[in-house]
XYZ file of C-alpha atoms in Angstrom:
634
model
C -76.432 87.271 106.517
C -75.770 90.113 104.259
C -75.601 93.520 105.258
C -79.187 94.086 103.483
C -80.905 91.721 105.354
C -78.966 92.987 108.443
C -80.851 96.490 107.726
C -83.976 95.068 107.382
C -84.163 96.234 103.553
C -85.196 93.840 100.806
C -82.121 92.020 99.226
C -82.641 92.433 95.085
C -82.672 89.229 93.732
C -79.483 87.501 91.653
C -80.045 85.299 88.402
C -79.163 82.039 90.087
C -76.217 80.584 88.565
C -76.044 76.218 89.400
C -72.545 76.413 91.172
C -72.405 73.281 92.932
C -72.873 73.411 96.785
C -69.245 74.362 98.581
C -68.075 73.331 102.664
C -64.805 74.750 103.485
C -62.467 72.577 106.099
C -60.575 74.796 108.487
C -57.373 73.371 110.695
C -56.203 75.812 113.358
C -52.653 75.928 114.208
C -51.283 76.555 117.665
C -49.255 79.598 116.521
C -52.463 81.283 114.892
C -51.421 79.326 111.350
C -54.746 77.615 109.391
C -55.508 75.782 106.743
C -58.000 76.117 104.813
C -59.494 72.785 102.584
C -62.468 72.345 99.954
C -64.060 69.355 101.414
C -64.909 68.554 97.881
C -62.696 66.488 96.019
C -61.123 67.024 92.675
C -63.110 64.437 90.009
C -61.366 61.870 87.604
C -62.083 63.037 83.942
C -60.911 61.103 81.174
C -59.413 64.165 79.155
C -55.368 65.234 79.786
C -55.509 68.745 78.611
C -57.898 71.063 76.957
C -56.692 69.576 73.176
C -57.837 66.104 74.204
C -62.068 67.809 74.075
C -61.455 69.050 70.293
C -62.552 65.722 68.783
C -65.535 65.182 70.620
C -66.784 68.658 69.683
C -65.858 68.142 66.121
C -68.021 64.822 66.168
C -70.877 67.202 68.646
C -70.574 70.499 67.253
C -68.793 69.909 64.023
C -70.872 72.833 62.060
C -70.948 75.519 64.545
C -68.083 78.096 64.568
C -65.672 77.461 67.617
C -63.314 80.443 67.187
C -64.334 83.845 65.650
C -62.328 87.352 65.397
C -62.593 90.346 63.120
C -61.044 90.727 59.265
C -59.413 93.030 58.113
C -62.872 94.471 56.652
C -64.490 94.198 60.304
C -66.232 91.503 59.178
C -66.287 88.262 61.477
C -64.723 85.058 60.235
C -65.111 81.830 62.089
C -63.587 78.161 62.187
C -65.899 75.907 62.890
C -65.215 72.802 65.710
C -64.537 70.245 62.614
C -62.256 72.058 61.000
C -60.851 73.251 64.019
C -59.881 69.506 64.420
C -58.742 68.991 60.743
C -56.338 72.124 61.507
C -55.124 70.632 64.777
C -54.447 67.650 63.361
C -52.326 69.228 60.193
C -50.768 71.304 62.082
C -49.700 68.733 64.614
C -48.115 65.953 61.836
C -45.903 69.714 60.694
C -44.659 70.596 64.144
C -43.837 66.871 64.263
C -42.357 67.200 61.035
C -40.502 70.041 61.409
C -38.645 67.971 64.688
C -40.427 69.782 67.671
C -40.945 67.711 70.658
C -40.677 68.172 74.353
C -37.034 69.240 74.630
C -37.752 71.743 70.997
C -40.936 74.138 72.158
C -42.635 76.907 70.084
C -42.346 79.974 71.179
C -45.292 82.479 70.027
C -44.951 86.485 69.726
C -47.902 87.690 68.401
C -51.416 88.056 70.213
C -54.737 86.052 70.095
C -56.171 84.514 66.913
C -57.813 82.459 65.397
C -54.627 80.732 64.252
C -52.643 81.015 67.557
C -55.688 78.701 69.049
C -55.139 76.420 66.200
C -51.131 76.411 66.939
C -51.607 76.318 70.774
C -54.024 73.144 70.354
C -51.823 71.138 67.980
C -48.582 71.250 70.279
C -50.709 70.545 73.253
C -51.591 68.023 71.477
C -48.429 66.103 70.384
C -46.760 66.981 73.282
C -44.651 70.346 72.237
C -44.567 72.649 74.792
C -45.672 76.289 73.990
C -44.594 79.237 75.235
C -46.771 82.705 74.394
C -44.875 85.399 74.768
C -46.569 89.058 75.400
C -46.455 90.866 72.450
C -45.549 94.470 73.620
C -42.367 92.660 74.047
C -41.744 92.052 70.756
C -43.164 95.271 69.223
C -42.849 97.723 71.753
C -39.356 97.497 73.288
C -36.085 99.329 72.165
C -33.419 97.027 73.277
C -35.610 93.801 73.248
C -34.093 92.444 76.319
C -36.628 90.704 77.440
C -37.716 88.830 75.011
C -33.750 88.038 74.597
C -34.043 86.737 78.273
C -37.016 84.553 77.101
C -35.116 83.369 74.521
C -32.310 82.114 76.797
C -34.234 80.599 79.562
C -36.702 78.960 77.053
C -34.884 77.981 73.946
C -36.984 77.842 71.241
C -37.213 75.003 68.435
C -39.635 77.316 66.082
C -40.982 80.867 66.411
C -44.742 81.769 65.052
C -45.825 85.252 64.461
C -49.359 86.249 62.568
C -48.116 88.858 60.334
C -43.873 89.519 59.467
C -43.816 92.714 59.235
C -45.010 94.296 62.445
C -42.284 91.612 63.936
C -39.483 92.002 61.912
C -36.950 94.057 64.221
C -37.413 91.321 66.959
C -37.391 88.674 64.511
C -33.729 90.197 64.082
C -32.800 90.558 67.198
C -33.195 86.977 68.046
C -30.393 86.029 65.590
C -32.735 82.694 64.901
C -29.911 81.431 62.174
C -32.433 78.549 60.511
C -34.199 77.972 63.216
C -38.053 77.934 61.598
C -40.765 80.369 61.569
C -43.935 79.956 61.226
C -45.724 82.704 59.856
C -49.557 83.714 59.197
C -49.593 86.244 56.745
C -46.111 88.216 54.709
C -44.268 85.036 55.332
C -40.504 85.318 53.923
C -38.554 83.100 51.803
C -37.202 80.106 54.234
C -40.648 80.507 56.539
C -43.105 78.200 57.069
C -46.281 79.623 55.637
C -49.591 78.871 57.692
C -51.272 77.696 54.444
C -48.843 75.039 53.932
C -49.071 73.594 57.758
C -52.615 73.412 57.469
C -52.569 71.760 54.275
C -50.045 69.371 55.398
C -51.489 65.928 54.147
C -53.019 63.498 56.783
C -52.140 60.370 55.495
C -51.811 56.947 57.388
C -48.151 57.347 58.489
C -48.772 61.067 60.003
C -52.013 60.216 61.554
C -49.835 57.496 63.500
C -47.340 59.789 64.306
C -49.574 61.859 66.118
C -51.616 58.810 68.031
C -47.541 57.891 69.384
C -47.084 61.540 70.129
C -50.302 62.259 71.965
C -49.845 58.887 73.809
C -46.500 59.451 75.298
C -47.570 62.655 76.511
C -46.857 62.884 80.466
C -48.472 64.276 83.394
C -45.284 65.654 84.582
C -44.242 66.754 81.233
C -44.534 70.812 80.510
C -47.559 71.859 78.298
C -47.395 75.609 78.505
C -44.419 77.834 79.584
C -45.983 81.543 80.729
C -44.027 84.446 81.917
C -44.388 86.874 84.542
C -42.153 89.661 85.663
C -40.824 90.441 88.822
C -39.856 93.708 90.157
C -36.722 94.092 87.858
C -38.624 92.894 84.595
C -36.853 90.690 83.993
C -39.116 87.586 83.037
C -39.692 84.697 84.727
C -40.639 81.342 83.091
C -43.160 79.383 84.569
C -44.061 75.760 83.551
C -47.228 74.462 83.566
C -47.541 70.449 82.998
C -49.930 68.656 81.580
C -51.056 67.560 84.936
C -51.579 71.466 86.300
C -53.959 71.797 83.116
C -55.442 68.793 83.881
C -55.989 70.345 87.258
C -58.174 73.128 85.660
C -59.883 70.721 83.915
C -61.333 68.578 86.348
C -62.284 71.606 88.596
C -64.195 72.910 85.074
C -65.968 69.535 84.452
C -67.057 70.157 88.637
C -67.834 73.488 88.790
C -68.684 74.757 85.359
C -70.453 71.382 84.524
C -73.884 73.040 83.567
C -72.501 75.131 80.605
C -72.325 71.614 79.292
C -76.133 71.554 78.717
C -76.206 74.368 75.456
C -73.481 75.725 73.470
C -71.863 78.735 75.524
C -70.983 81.704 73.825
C -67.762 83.909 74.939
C -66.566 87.778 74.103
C -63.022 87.453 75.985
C -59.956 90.120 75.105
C -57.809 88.672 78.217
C -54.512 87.226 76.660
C -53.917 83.884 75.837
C -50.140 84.731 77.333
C -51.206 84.666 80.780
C -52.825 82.712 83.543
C -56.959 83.794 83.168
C -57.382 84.714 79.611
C -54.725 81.412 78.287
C -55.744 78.935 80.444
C -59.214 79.674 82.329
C -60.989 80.809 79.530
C -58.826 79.734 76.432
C -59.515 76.091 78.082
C -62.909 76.957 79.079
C -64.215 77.385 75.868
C -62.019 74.560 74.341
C -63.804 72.220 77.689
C -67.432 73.638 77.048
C -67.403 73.422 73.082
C -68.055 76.920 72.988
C -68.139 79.261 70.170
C -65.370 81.859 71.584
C -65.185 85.638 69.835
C -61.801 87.434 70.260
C -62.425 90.608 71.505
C -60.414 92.799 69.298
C -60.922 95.601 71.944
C -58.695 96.536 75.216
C -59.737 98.762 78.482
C -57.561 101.616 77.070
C -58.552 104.508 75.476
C -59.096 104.160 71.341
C -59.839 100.581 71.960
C -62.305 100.246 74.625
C -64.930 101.513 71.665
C -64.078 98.118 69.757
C -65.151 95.912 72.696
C -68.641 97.858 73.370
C -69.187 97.466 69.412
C -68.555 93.590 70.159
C -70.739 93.560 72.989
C -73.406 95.365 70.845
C -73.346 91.833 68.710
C -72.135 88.975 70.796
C -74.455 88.127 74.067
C -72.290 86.165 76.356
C -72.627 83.732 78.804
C -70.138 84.833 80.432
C -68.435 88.171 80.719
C -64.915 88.340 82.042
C -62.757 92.105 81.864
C -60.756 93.730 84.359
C -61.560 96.676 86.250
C -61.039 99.792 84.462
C -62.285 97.701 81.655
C -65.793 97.407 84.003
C -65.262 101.354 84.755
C -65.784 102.490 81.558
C -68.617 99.725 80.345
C -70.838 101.105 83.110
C -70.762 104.459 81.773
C -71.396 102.894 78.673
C -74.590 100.791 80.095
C -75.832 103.799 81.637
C -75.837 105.644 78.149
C -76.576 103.070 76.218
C -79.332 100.484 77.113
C -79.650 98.886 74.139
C -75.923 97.696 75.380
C -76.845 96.907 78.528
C -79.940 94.808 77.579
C -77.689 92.628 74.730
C -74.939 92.562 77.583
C -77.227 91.168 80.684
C -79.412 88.866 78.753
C -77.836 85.594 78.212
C -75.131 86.602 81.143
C -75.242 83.939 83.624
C -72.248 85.829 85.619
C -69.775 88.671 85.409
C -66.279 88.103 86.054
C -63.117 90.424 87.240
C -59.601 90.181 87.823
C -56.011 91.491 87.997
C -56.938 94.365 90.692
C -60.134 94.803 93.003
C -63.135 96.035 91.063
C -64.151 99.586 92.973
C -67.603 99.551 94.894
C -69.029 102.734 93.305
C -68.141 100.730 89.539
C -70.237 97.467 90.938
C -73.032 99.587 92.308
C -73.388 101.430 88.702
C -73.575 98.342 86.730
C -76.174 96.599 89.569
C -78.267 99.414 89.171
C -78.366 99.462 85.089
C -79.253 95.323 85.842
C -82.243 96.048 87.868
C -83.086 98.644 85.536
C -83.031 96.428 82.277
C -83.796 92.625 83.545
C -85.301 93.263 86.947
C -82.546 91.554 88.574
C -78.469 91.750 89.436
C -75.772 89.592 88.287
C -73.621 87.965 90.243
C -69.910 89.346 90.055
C -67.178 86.374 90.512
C -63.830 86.153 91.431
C -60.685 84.860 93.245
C -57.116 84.537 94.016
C -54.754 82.928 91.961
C -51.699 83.409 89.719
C -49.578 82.498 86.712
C -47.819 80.094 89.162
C -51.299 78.222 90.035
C -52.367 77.606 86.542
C -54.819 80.580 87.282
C -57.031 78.160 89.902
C -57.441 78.853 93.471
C -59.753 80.390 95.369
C -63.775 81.272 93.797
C -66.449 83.059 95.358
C -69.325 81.733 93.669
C -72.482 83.183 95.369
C -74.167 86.714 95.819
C -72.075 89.391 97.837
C -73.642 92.825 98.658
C -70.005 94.675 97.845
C -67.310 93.176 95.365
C -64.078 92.260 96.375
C -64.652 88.690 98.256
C -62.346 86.372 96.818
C -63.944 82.773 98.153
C -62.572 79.628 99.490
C -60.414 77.426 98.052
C -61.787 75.407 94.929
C -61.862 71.594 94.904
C -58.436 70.414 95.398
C -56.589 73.376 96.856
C -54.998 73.805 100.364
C -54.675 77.754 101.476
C -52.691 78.835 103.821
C -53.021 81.755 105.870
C -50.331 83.088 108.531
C -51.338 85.548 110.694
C -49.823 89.502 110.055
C -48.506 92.042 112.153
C -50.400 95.091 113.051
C -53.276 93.550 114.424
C -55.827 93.888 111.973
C -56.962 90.768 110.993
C -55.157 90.234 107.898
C -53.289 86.977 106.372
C -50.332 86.247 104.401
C -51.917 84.095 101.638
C -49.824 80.998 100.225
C -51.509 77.847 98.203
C -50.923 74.334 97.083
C -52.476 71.760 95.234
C -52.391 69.678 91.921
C -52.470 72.960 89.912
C -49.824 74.615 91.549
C -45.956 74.575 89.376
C -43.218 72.907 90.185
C -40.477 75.816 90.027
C -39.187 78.180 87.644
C -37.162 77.281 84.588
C -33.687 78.491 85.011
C -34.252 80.216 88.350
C -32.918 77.557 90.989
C -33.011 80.506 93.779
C -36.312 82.537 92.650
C -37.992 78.933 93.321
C -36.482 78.237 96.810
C -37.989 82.033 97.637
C -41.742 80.729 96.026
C -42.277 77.891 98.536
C -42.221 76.972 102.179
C -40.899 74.226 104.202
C -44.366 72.470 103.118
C -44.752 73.217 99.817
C -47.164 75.972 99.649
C -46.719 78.476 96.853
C -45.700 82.225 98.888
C -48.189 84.793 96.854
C -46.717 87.697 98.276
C -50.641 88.678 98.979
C -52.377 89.654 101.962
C -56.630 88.675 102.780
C -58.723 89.138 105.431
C -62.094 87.121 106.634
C -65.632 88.969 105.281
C -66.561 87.003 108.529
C -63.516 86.615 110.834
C -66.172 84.002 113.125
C -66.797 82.197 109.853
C -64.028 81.543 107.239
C -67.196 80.067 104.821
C -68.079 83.842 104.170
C -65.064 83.882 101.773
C -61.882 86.095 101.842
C -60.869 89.558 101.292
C -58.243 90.803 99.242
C -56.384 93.072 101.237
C -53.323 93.707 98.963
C -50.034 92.997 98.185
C -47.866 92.591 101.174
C -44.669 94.007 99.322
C -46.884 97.160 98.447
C -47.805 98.251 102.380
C -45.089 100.378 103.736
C -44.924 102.590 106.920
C -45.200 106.139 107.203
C -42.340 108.395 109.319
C -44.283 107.717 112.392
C -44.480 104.157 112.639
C -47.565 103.651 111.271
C -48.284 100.928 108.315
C -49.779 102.120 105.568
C -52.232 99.257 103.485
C -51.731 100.261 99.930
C -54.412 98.216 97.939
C -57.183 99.331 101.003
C -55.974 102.907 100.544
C -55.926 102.709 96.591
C -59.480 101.242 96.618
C -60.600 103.990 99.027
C -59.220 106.715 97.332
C -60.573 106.029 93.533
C -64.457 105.315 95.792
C -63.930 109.093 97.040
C -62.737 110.404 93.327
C -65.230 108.660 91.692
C -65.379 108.611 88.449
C -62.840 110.604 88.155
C -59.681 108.668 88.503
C -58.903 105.607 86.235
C -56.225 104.457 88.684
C -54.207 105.730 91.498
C -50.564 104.799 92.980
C -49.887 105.431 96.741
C -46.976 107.494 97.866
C -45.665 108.501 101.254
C -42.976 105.954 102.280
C -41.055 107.560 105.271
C -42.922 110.710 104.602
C -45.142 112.378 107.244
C -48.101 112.018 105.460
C -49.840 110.241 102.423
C -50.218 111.863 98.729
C -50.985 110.169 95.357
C -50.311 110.412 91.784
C -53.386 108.998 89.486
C -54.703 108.821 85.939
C -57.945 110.847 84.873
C -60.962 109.073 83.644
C -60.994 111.462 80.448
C -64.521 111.121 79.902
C -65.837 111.646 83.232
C -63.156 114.623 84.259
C -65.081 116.483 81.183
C -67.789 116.119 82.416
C -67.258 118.321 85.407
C -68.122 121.551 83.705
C -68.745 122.416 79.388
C -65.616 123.939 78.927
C -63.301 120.757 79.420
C -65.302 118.848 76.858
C -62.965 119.160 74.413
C -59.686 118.905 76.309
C -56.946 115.858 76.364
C -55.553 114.096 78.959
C -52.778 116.399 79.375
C -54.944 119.772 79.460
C -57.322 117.759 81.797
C -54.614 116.816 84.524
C -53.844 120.709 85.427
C -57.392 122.801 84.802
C -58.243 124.503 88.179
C -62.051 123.271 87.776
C -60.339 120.011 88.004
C -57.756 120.220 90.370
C -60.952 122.109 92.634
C -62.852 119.159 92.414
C -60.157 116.618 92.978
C -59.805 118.704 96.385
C -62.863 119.159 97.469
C -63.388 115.300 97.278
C -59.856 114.313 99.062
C -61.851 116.786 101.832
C -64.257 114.187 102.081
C -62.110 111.111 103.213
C -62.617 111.492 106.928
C -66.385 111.480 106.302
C -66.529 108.401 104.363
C -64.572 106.633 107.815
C -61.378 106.737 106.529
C -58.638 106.904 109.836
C -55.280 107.524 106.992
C -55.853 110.214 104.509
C -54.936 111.143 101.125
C -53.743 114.855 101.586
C -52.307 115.515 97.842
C -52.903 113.831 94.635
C -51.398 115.078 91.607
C -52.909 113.726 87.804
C -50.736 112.342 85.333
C -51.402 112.215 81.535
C -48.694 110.106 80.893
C -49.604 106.669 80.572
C -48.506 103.755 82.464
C -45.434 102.304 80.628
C -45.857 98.240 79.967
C -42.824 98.486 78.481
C -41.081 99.990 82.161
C -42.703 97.127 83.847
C -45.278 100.218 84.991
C -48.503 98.319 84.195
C -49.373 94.217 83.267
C -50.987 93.537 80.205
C -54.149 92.857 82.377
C -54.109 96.556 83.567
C -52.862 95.822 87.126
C -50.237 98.694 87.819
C -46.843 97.925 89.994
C -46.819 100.484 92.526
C -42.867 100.306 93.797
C -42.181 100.472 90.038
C -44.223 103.649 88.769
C -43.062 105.433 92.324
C -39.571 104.592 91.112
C -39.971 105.656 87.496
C -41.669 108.849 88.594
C -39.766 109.831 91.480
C -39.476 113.363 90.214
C -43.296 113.282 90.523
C -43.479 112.630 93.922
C -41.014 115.024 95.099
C -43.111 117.651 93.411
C -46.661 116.226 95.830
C -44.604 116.804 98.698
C -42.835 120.240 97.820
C -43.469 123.089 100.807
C -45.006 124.956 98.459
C -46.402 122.479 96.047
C -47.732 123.707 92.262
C -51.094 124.496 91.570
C -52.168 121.741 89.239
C -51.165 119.585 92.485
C -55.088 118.859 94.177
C -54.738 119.271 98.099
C -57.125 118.860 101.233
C -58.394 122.729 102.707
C -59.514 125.732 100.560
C -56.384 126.876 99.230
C -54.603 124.171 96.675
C -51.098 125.368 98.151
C -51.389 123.042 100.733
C -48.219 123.198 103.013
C -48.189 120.479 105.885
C -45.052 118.433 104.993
């Protein structure tokens, strides 16, 4: 029972969405251990990969436009499913050519296009692994050292970029000798151009090279190699087989098996070099025969504009951002219901991941729903990782507050062990079909990643919605490497905290980063919402970021609402919080390219920072609980 029926109110009503029917089996260990089970199997499907459903669209679909992005006028262009497949199957019988094969991947530095889906499909294939690399690394960086780890633990047999230019420096720093590149547009002498490989002629002998290739691919062989940093930066490389994509697949064709009935449409900006935008809903639209828009847009400032003008034209089924990206769009629905109406109207659900999406955002955007359709939209998620082929837990029904994670999809054992403190939280750890095998190069990193039975260690902590009744779904209740203790003893639950504190600043903070290890009490450092921070009075309507962060009428405001913690519930407090107009660095390992922010990492960076919050005297653009901003309980 929801907490609206509970009260006695009337529940508003959710556009039903044809999830099939879920029972969740729970074993119960004597040392407080359980396992939790989908009783519904994993289905047999015919298909490999997400390559092997291109030719049936192109027989299907063949005139309708598969993948669409922007030109360079604004204008957008479109490949439609059948010659989607003619490209796949050019550029297949070149990679072939050109000697790549299973031992000889491609390794891919530029972003999503239209021509990286091409690429990607063609080696998946033939059997050539591919390995998308995030681009920041190869434009951003000074020393390029990542991307120079990358190319050790994965070495490459070709590179692809979309343009030269922009990647020109790291191009250089790879020292690639001959080794090919395959280039999109200012391709050099000795590069591959795109317009040759997709002209490269299909004749009898290379159509039967491909049939042997895509024949002897393997289950066990590696599809996709993805990277993920750990707390050093450092990358590391995780292979995904064709049987982990497979995986995904099958639980698609089960779960997602009604988008089958109409052509889907899909507005996605989630990168194609990680877990949720490269395999969930790069293969999802690939599975579904969908036509697929690339969001040239990102939930950043000077870029979050191009995704609302997307949204203005493209109605999706569904809608898939993270967060802060959801932050600003229901600002943007509440202004703008024209947006909203385009936006809701063909949306069957909403989707979020890479951090918890903040009550007081969800409540916004359910309102504007009501508002424009006369109903809400579900909001789904889960728990999974780059190390799970982004499958593993789904909550797909109505929840009265975000943040419920599910129960494990078809095919996928969780386990949960039981944490100190008392508090009814879990240490989270998962296995199943879809899971990796171990990380390339990194003997010890993948001893670390399992247990004794083979369960992948997330490093994440949940809790029950319903502790009587594990059915009700899961909790995300952060990162158990983020939680420290305070001087006294007493543990401190980061992601909780985090969540608590941006409800109680609301709108006003874009993110926030806990601090207070071995201190005597808890302070903050977060990032303005520019937009709603002017809004406070008409004098700061003009101000930037770094103006913004130290204004008394905002620095006021920010501590009159840290006053308010202790009548929201909260028992730990935020007694200092001090805004930042710096950025989070991607390139400092700061912030993921999905917007989830590393909080041992920015404390580290900004260590100065911190030792400022918790100065005896601390400055005045520092925000404080009481009347007087020069707080001084240390």
């Amino acid at each position: 029972m929801s907490t609206l029926e509970a009260s006695g109110k009337v529940a508003p009503s959710y556009r039903p969405v044809r999830f099939p029917e879920r029972k969740t089996l729970v074993e119960r260990r004597a040392d407080g251990t359980l396992i939790l089970r989908s009783a519904r199997a994993l289905p047999c499907i015919e298909q490999r990969s997400f390559a092997d459903f291109v030719p049936l669209w192109a027989a299907n679909r063949g005139d309708t436009p598969a993948f669409c992005e922007r030109d360079a006028n604004g204008e957008w262009r479109s490949l439609s499913w059948s010659e989607l497949w003619r490209q796949v199957q050019a550029v297949a019988g070149a990679l072939l050519e050109m000697g790549l094969n299973a031992e000889r991947p491609l390794i891919l530095l530029s972003g999503n296009s239209v021509e990286q889906a091409v690429v990607l499909l063609a080696a998946e294939y033939v059997g050539v692994p591919t390995a998308p690399v995030s681009p920041p690394y190869a434009l951003m960086s000074k020393d390029f050292a990542r991307l120079k780890a990358i190319r050790e633990l994965v070495p490459p047999g070709a590179i692809f970029v979309q343009s030269v230019t922009p990647y020109a420096r790291a191009l250089a720093a790879l020292e690639l000798g001959n080794l090919p590149v395959i280039a999109v547009d200012d391709a050099q002498p000795g590069h591959f151009s795109w317009q040759a490989l997709t002209r490269h002629p299909l004749d009898e002998a290379t159509l039967r090279a491909i049939d042997r290739a895509h024949a002897a691919v393997r289950n066990e062989d590696i599809a996709r190699v993805l990277f993920t940093s750990g707390s050093t930066g450092l990358p590391k490389a995780v292979p995904l087989t064709y049987g982990n994509l497979g995986a995904v697949a099958a639980y698609f064709s089960d779960n997602l098996a009604w988008l089958s009935d109409a052509q889907p449409v899909f507005l996605d900006w989630l990168p194609w070099h990680h877990g949720l935008g490269g395999v969930l809903n790069f293969g999802r639209a690939v599975q579904f025969g969908a036509t697929h828009y690339i969001d040239d847009g990102r939930p950043i400032p000077g870029m979050i504009e191009r995704t609302v003008r997307n949204l203005h034209e493209v109605s999706s089924t569904i809608f898939t951002t993270v967060p802060s990206a959801w932050a600003v769009l229901a600002a943007e629905f509440e202004r703008d219901r024209k947006l909203a109406e385009n936006v809701f109207s063909n949306a069957c659900f909403f989707g979020y991941g890479g951090a918890s999406l903040p009550t007081e955002v969800w409540k916004r955007i359910q309102t504007v729903a009501e508002q424009t359709i006369g109903e809400r939209i579900m909001f789904c998620t889960g728990l999974a990782s780059t190390e799970t082929t982004g499958m593993g837990t789904h909550c797909g029904w109505a929840t009265d507050t975000p943040g419920n994670i599910g129960t494990p999809v078809a095919g996928t054992e969780v386990k949960l062990l039981p944490l100190e403190g008392g508090d009814g939280r879990y240490e989270f750890r998962m296995r199943g079909p879809h899971v990796f095998g171990g990380y390339i190069g990194q003997p010890e990193l993948t001893v670390a990643a399992f247990d004794e039975e083979g369960f992948f260690r997330f490093g994440d902590a949940v809790r029950f919605a319903d502790p009587a009744d594990p059915e009700q779904g899961m909790i995300f209740a952060g990162r158990t490497a983020e939680d420290f203790k305070l001087a006294n003893g007493s543990w401190v639950r980061t992601g909780a905290l985090r969540l608590g504190l941006i409800d109680c600043c609301a709108p006003l903070l874009s993110d926030a980063v806990i601090c207070g290890h071995d201190r005597h009490h808890l302070a903050a450092l977060a990032w303005p919402n520019v937009p709603a921070c002017r809004r406070i009075a008409p004098e700061l309507e003009l101000l930037d970021a770094s103006a913004l962060v130290t204004h008394p009428l905002v620095v006021a405001e920010l501590s009159r609402r840290l006053g308010q913690q202790k009548a929201g519930g909260a028992t730990l407090v935020i007694e200092r919080l001090m805004l930042m107009a710096e950025p989070p660095s991607l390139d400092a390992n700061e912030i993921a390219d999905k917007g989830y922010v590393n909080q041992a990492t920015t404390r580290a960076r900004r260590a100065h920072l911190i030792d400022a919050l918790y100065h005896a005297d601390p400055a005045s653009h520092v925000a404080c609980i009481g009347a007087s901003p020069r707080h001084t309980n240390t």
